[in-house]
XYZ file of C-alpha atoms in Angstrom:
459
model
C 22.772 25.377 26.549
C 22.896 21.596 26.705
C 19.797 21.546 28.906
C 17.934 23.721 26.431
C 18.846 21.412 23.526
C 17.770 18.367 25.532
C 14.480 20.059 26.377
C 13.845 20.797 22.705
C 14.656 17.205 21.711
C 12.081 15.940 24.192
C 9.252 17.791 22.466
C 6.436 15.361 21.498
C 6.403 16.478 17.868
C 10.097 15.543 17.469
C 9.356 12.102 18.895
C 6.464 11.697 16.427
C 8.654 12.879 13.533
C 11.383 10.384 14.453
C 8.940 7.489 14.609
C 7.031 8.670 11.543
C 10.165 8.647 9.368
C 10.558 4.969 10.273
C 6.956 3.793 10.130
C 6.477 5.228 6.637
C 9.028 2.761 5.216
C 6.667 -0.237 5.181
C 3.791 1.370 3.236
C 6.234 3.254 0.996
C 8.103 0.109 -0.044
C 4.948 -1.934 -0.398
C 3.571 0.575 -2.909
C 6.638 1.787 -4.872
C 7.075 -1.690 -6.347
C 3.839 -1.289 -8.356
C 5.502 0.868 -11.020
C 8.736 -1.154 -10.992
C 7.064 -4.528 -11.694
C 7.207 -4.133 -15.486
C 10.888 -3.206 -15.419
C 11.669 -6.119 -13.103
C 9.802 -8.495 -15.408
C 12.174 -7.576 -18.222
C 15.233 -7.534 -15.971
C 14.724 -11.062 -14.605
C 12.737 -12.487 -17.577
C 9.595 -13.157 -15.545
C 5.941 -13.722 -16.265
C 3.570 -11.402 -14.440
C 2.547 -14.326 -12.202
C 6.189 -14.714 -11.140
C 6.616 -10.964 -10.634
C 3.460 -10.852 -8.488
C 5.417 -12.717 -5.793
C 7.230 -9.426 -5.144
C 3.861 -8.147 -3.905
C 2.803 -11.292 -2.059
C 6.108 -11.981 -0.271
C 6.215 -8.463 1.162
C 2.684 -8.574 2.553
C 3.038 -12.151 3.781
C 6.236 -11.297 5.670
C 4.549 -8.169 7.059
C 1.493 -10.120 8.215
C 3.657 -12.694 10.000
C 6.253 -10.211 11.230
C 4.174 -7.490 12.896
C 2.674 -9.542 15.761
C 6.047 -11.156 16.494
C 7.859 -7.830 16.459
C 5.213 -6.266 18.694
C 5.863 -8.861 21.377
C 9.647 -8.642 20.939
C 9.293 -4.890 21.420
C 7.651 -5.508 24.788
C 10.450 -7.919 25.775
C 13.567 -6.080 24.617
C 12.340 -2.497 24.581
C 10.753 -0.558 21.709
C 13.806 1.641 21.074
C 16.099 -1.367 20.536
C 13.597 -3.021 18.213
C 12.947 0.216 16.324
C 16.644 0.726 15.603
C 17.130 -2.969 14.786
C 14.290 -2.703 12.273
C 15.976 0.263 10.590
C 19.208 -1.736 10.301
C 17.350 -4.685 8.723
C 15.659 -2.416 6.187
C 19.010 -0.796 5.383
C 20.605 -4.219 4.816
C 17.778 -5.318 2.516
C 17.869 -2.069 0.526
C 21.653 -2.320 0.152
C 21.575 -5.916 -1.118
C 18.482 -5.814 -3.334
C 19.924 -3.705 -6.203
C 22.749 -6.253 -6.602
C 20.467 -9.308 -6.667
C 22.036 -12.015 -8.880
C 18.641 -13.671 -9.413
C 14.951 -13.317 -8.673
C 14.939 -15.613 -5.628
C 17.594 -13.426 -3.964
C 15.482 -10.347 -4.681
C 12.457 -12.041 -3.089
C 14.572 -12.703 0.009
C 15.520 -9.032 0.149
C 11.860 -8.023 -0.114
C 10.976 -10.381 2.745
C 13.788 -8.973 4.904
C 12.696 -5.444 4.023
C 9.139 -6.279 5.116
C 10.221 -7.895 8.400
C 12.500 -4.964 9.252
C 9.886 -2.337 8.452
C 7.207 -4.343 10.314
C 9.280 -3.843 13.463
C 8.906 -0.081 13.261
C 5.139 0.312 13.587
C 4.450 -1.690 16.783
C 7.567 -0.386 18.552
C 6.727 3.170 17.470
C 3.131 2.862 18.712
C 4.408 1.556 22.042
C 6.657 4.578 22.538
C 3.903 7.029 21.622
C 1.483 5.457 24.109
C 4.021 5.516 26.962
C 5.801 8.822 26.236
C 3.016 11.122 25.055
C 0.289 11.533 27.653
C -1.348 14.721 26.340
C -2.958 14.934 22.892
C -2.013 11.319 22.248
C -4.803 11.053 19.651
C -3.203 13.817 17.598
C 0.156 12.033 17.748
C -1.377 8.769 16.536
C -3.227 10.655 13.786
C 0.049 12.240 12.651
C 1.681 8.801 12.406
C -1.329 7.590 10.420
C -0.791 10.478 8.000
C 2.859 9.432 7.525
C 1.753 5.896 6.662
C -1.239 6.774 4.487
C 0.481 9.474 2.456
C 3.591 7.356 1.821
C 1.409 4.424 0.705
C -0.805 6.598 -1.485
C 2.018 8.397 -3.255
C 4.371 5.389 -3.427
C 3.512 4.606 -7.081
C 4.131 8.211 -8.105
C 7.442 8.368 -6.242
C 8.429 4.965 -7.629
C 7.497 6.033 -11.154
C 9.712 9.107 -11.057
C 12.615 7.135 -9.561
C 12.440 4.178 -11.954
C 12.026 6.520 -14.920
C 15.130 8.496 -13.954
C 17.460 5.924 -12.351
C 15.984 2.443 -13.052
C 14.529 -0.018 -10.511
C 17.430 -0.080 -7.964
C 16.539 3.513 -7.067
C 13.353 2.411 -5.237
C 15.636 0.669 -2.743
C 18.323 3.361 -2.496
C 15.724 6.081 -1.836
C 15.146 4.533 1.610
C 18.554 5.531 2.926
C 17.925 9.245 3.638
C 14.867 8.288 5.735
C 16.684 5.392 7.431
C 19.777 7.429 8.332
C 17.810 10.443 9.572
C 15.417 8.286 11.611
C 18.286 6.210 13.062
C 20.311 9.240 14.171
C 17.253 10.926 15.670
C 16.187 7.659 17.359
C 19.605 7.342 18.969
C 19.225 10.635 20.821
C 15.452 11.143 21.082
C 13.630 7.859 21.640
C 13.134 6.800 25.274
C 15.187 3.856 26.550
C 12.636 1.479 28.084
C 12.172 -2.276 28.325
C 14.203 -5.113 29.751
C 16.168 -7.818 27.953
C 13.771 -10.653 28.716
C 12.899 -13.240 26.082
C 9.901 -15.498 26.684
C 9.310 -17.903 23.787
C 5.877 -18.850 25.126
C 4.585 -15.380 24.245
C 5.293 -15.876 20.532
C 3.096 -18.198 18.511
C 5.784 -19.647 16.222
C 3.687 -22.727 15.440
C 0.589 -20.763 14.487
C 2.521 -18.270 12.366
C 4.312 -21.107 10.549
C 1.006 -22.852 9.752
C -0.447 -19.506 8.636
C 2.455 -18.907 6.222
C 2.298 -22.464 4.821
C -1.455 -22.155 4.302
C -1.243 -18.775 2.530
C 1.660 -19.907 0.308
C -0.404 -22.981 -0.643
C -3.344 -20.718 -1.493
C -1.192 -18.418 -3.644
C 0.352 -21.353 -5.532
C -3.097 -22.841 -6.122
C -4.589 -19.550 -7.364
C -1.661 -18.850 -9.693
C -2.014 -22.350 -11.165
C -5.650 -21.763 -12.221
C -4.544 -20.001 -15.407
C -2.703 -23.117 -16.634
C -2.545 -26.564 -14.953
C -4.352 -26.640 -11.627
C -1.995 -27.463 -8.744
C -4.057 -29.876 -6.615
C -1.188 -30.394 -4.176
C -1.113 -26.668 -3.425
C -4.850 -26.800 -2.672
C -4.309 -29.775 -0.334
C -1.509 -27.900 1.465
C -3.707 -24.816 1.823
C -6.698 -26.719 3.228
C -4.639 -29.020 5.482
C -2.487 -26.237 6.923
C -5.561 -24.003 7.294
C -7.445 -26.622 9.298
C -4.366 -27.370 11.412
C -3.923 -23.615 11.987
C -7.527 -23.258 13.192
C -7.324 -26.089 15.731
C -3.812 -25.104 16.857
C -4.864 -21.499 17.504
C -7.870 -22.617 19.543
C -5.506 -24.362 21.979
C -2.653 -21.834 22.055
C -2.860 -19.164 24.771
C -0.792 -16.478 22.984
C -2.386 -17.177 19.605
C -1.628 -15.287 16.391
C -5.378 -15.125 15.638
C -7.684 -15.689 18.617
C -10.662 -17.480 17.053
C -12.749 -17.721 20.262
C -12.846 -13.893 20.394
C -13.996 -13.728 16.781
C -16.754 -16.250 17.463
C -17.985 -14.162 20.396
C -18.145 -10.982 18.306
C -19.455 -11.848 14.803
C -19.783 -8.156 13.857
C -16.016 -7.730 14.176
C -15.473 -10.893 12.104
C -17.621 -9.434 9.324
C -15.630 -6.179 9.489
C -12.386 -8.109 9.023
C -13.835 -10.044 6.067
C -15.134 -6.829 4.556
C -11.746 -5.149 4.920
C -10.007 -8.119 3.288
C -12.397 -7.834 0.333
C -12.032 -4.037 0.099
C -8.266 -4.361 -0.098
C -8.497 -7.232 -2.569
C -10.397 -4.955 -4.963
C -8.475 -1.747 -4.287
C -5.017 -3.305 -4.613
C -6.025 -4.969 -7.881
C -6.253 -1.430 -9.237
C -3.350 -0.094 -7.193
C -0.966 -2.681 -8.696
C -2.877 -3.365 -11.917
C -3.126 0.169 -13.311
C 0.653 0.814 -13.432
C 1.216 -2.484 -15.270
C -1.591 -1.734 -17.728
C -0.406 1.831 -18.343
C 3.130 0.667 -19.129
C 2.558 -2.601 -20.988
C -0.721 -1.892 -22.795
C -1.028 1.901 -23.033
C 2.666 2.570 -23.699
C 3.379 5.115 -20.966
C 6.830 5.221 -19.369
C 7.462 4.929 -15.636
C 7.504 8.659 -14.967
C 4.251 9.256 -16.859
C 2.659 6.298 -15.073
C 3.660 7.709 -11.695
C 2.086 11.042 -12.625
C -1.164 9.413 -13.783
C -1.366 7.387 -10.556
C -1.656 10.668 -8.644
C -5.356 10.612 -9.597
C -5.843 7.470 -7.519
C -3.608 8.567 -4.637
C -4.565 12.229 -4.506
C -8.303 11.752 -4.208
C -7.790 9.081 -1.560
C -5.917 11.573 0.621
C -8.192 14.542 -0.165
C -11.414 12.735 0.741
C -10.178 11.336 4.088
C -10.978 14.517 6.123
C -14.542 14.489 4.764
C -14.869 10.856 5.804
C -13.714 11.851 9.293
C -16.368 14.585 9.512
C -19.118 12.151 8.460
C -17.908 9.584 11.005
C -18.031 12.155 13.815
C -21.602 13.044 12.846
C -23.160 9.729 11.799
C -20.806 6.980 12.960
C -18.959 4.587 10.673
C -21.834 3.040 8.718
C -22.802 6.001 6.498
C -19.275 6.752 5.153
C -18.638 2.999 4.860
C -21.694 2.600 2.631
C -20.615 5.649 0.596
C -17.136 4.181 0.125
C -18.529 0.782 -0.880
C -20.910 2.331 -3.414
C -18.117 4.494 -4.880
C -15.953 1.375 -5.252
C -18.827 -0.367 -7.046
C -19.419 2.655 -9.313
C -15.722 3.056 -10.127
C -15.440 -0.634 -10.989
C -18.544 -0.416 -13.192
C -17.176 2.678 -14.956
C -13.931 0.819 -15.663
C -15.934 -1.558 -17.879
C -16.815 1.460 -20.091
C -13.133 2.247 -20.680
C -11.619 0.927 -23.918
C -8.692 1.652 -26.214
C -10.572 4.525 -27.861
C -11.260 6.230 -24.531
C -9.192 9.295 -23.629
C -6.727 9.106 -20.752
C -8.794 11.721 -18.918
C -11.681 9.237 -18.619
C -9.399 6.657 -16.997
C -8.174 9.322 -14.563
C -11.800 10.174 -13.667
C -12.397 6.486 -12.932
C -9.225 6.364 -10.853
C -10.414 9.443 -8.939
C -13.695 7.701 -8.044
C -11.776 4.617 -6.893
C -9.402 6.824 -4.904
C -12.316 8.539 -3.148
C -13.740 5.139 -2.236
C -10.439 4.225 -0.584
C -10.453 7.469 1.398
C -13.875 6.585 2.807
C -13.281 2.860 3.288
C -9.974 2.961 5.179
C -10.976 5.278 7.994
C -14.557 3.965 8.160
C -13.499 0.333 8.522
C -11.041 1.178 11.280
C -13.638 3.252 13.122
C -16.249 0.497 12.727
C -13.790 -1.916 14.298
C -13.138 0.324 17.313
C -16.881 0.905 17.732
C -17.380 -2.828 18.213
C -14.471 -3.878 20.462
C -13.688 -3.047 24.065
C -10.809 -0.782 25.019
C -8.827 -3.779 26.271
C -9.122 -5.483 22.873
C -7.996 -2.456 20.843
C -4.363 -3.549 20.494
C -5.031 -7.091 19.300
C -7.926 -5.910 17.113
C -5.653 -3.341 15.423
C -3.071 -6.026 14.698
C -5.638 -8.304 13.089
C -6.985 -5.310 11.154
C -3.541 -4.849 9.593
C -3.370 -8.593 8.868
C -6.707 -8.256 7.032
C -5.213 -5.500 4.874
C -2.210 -7.682 4.054
C -4.391 -10.674 3.163
C -6.420 -8.534 0.755
C -3.225 -7.273 -0.889
C -1.836 -10.822 -1.168
C -5.029 -12.043 -2.839
C -4.985 -9.084 -5.238
C -1.474 -10.056 -6.361
C -2.678 -13.597 -7.056
C -5.734 -12.364 -8.965
C -3.573 -10.103 -11.132
C -1.111 -12.965 -11.593
C -3.920 -15.089 -13.055
C -5.495 -12.438 -15.294
C -2.359 -10.585 -16.476
C -0.029 -13.576 -16.800
C -0.311 -14.069 -20.583
C -1.652 -10.739 -21.819
C -1.864 -7.246 -20.370
C -4.506 -5.450 -22.428
C -7.896 -3.758 -22.093
C -9.762 -7.051 -22.409
C -7.921 -8.529 -19.423
C -8.300 -5.275 -17.482
C -12.045 -5.688 -18.014
C -11.783 -9.256 -16.739
C -10.198 -7.919 -13.541
C -13.023 -5.363 -13.282
C -15.747 -8.020 -13.756
C -14.296 -10.178 -10.973
C -13.886 -7.116 -8.747
C -17.466 -6.020 -9.491
C -18.726 -9.250 -7.910
C -16.600 -8.593 -4.831
C -17.883 -4.991 -4.741
C -21.466 -6.253 -4.483
C -20.378 -8.312 -1.465
C -18.695 -5.218 0.047
C -21.874 -3.149 -0.350
C -23.893 -5.924 1.288
C -21.470 -6.142 4.223
C -21.543 -2.338 4.607
C -25.332 -2.359 4.862
C -25.042 -5.175 7.408
C -23.044 -2.990 9.812
C -24.933 -1.849 12.917
C -25.935 1.795 12.460
C -24.650 3.056 15.780
C -23.282 6.533 16.270
C -19.659 6.859 17.356
C -20.577 9.075 20.279
C -22.928 6.485 21.739
C -20.246 3.848 21.526
C -17.657 5.884 23.399
C -19.639 5.479 26.557
C -19.687 1.702 26.130
C -15.960 1.543 25.425
C -15.079 3.719 28.385
C -17.256 1.771 30.791
């Protein structure tokens, strides 16, 4: 009987489920906050610029944490790191609802991001080593966990905040944490040795990266009032130091020589940063607008946000079909054009417009995200060798985080004093300019078919 139970627990789908319950925590917590921002503004007496740090700190900690945690996973074993990450997330979610001030809450968000950033690289490592057959399907299933939790985070957060106030978006993590932890204890493979090699972790580069990005955020947020020249100096100085430091460091956080050798990949990263800058402006901006300008409560806002999330998920299979047939360029161009159209349509929305029209616009923007996400990732894999896939995937995630960080700063500037239709249009005008750049970068992509690239990657 015991042997039969053990055999069942070793099924690949149970391993994927265990890891999936953990890896969904990062995208879920990054997105649920969007509907809670307004409530947290009132709770801690914040401007929107101040509240936007709840977005930025999470993505900044995730961007810095994932590469470090990936290497620690290799050193100490993915199972140990996976379970440690769950404990860190649990600690952050337990402390956050009792935050005595905003700074403490920011610390909890950073800890939550670092803990949840541990789960993805350690989970991927276990899938690659433990599942030898139909590994692609396993990775696709984990991608579904992440994408669906991110897409429906605002809706889940809206229902929770509407029913039980903002602490509920932290407490809701515990069923997933407990279930994943218990399953991990018995199901995940015990691999890896306790060997710590500091040379493999680029602490200097990551520190300069964080200082540079914080300087950039402080500078951008100051544009609405008195320009912070010192923040600009910190950003530029730390950025230059980061570039030269990374060129000399063997285990660099961002390997610039590789980017210089493959300019197509560099353009893909820049395009993905810009795509996420625009998309997350809407992802975090719409809930704030709906609550503070349109007068909807948290639950209603969460329901309305389903238009953005739902169409993003629905359109993804179609994007996959087009990629299999034409390669990444065609669906990437379609996604870029849809993002441009949706942004243009947003400029036609005003206070007299029905809610249905806004939901149509959100549906167009959601469809663009469904095309852009999978197309950008495929375009990346079409243009890197098999040996570079791991590091390229990590930098791809960093590009997503940078776009989200910049979106928080842009919203902090435009929504800081007033949240109304006029300032929503201002966001749309700025995003429209970025959308034109995205379309141009999409057309710049080499029009190679995926099938033809597989031979090059496998060679």
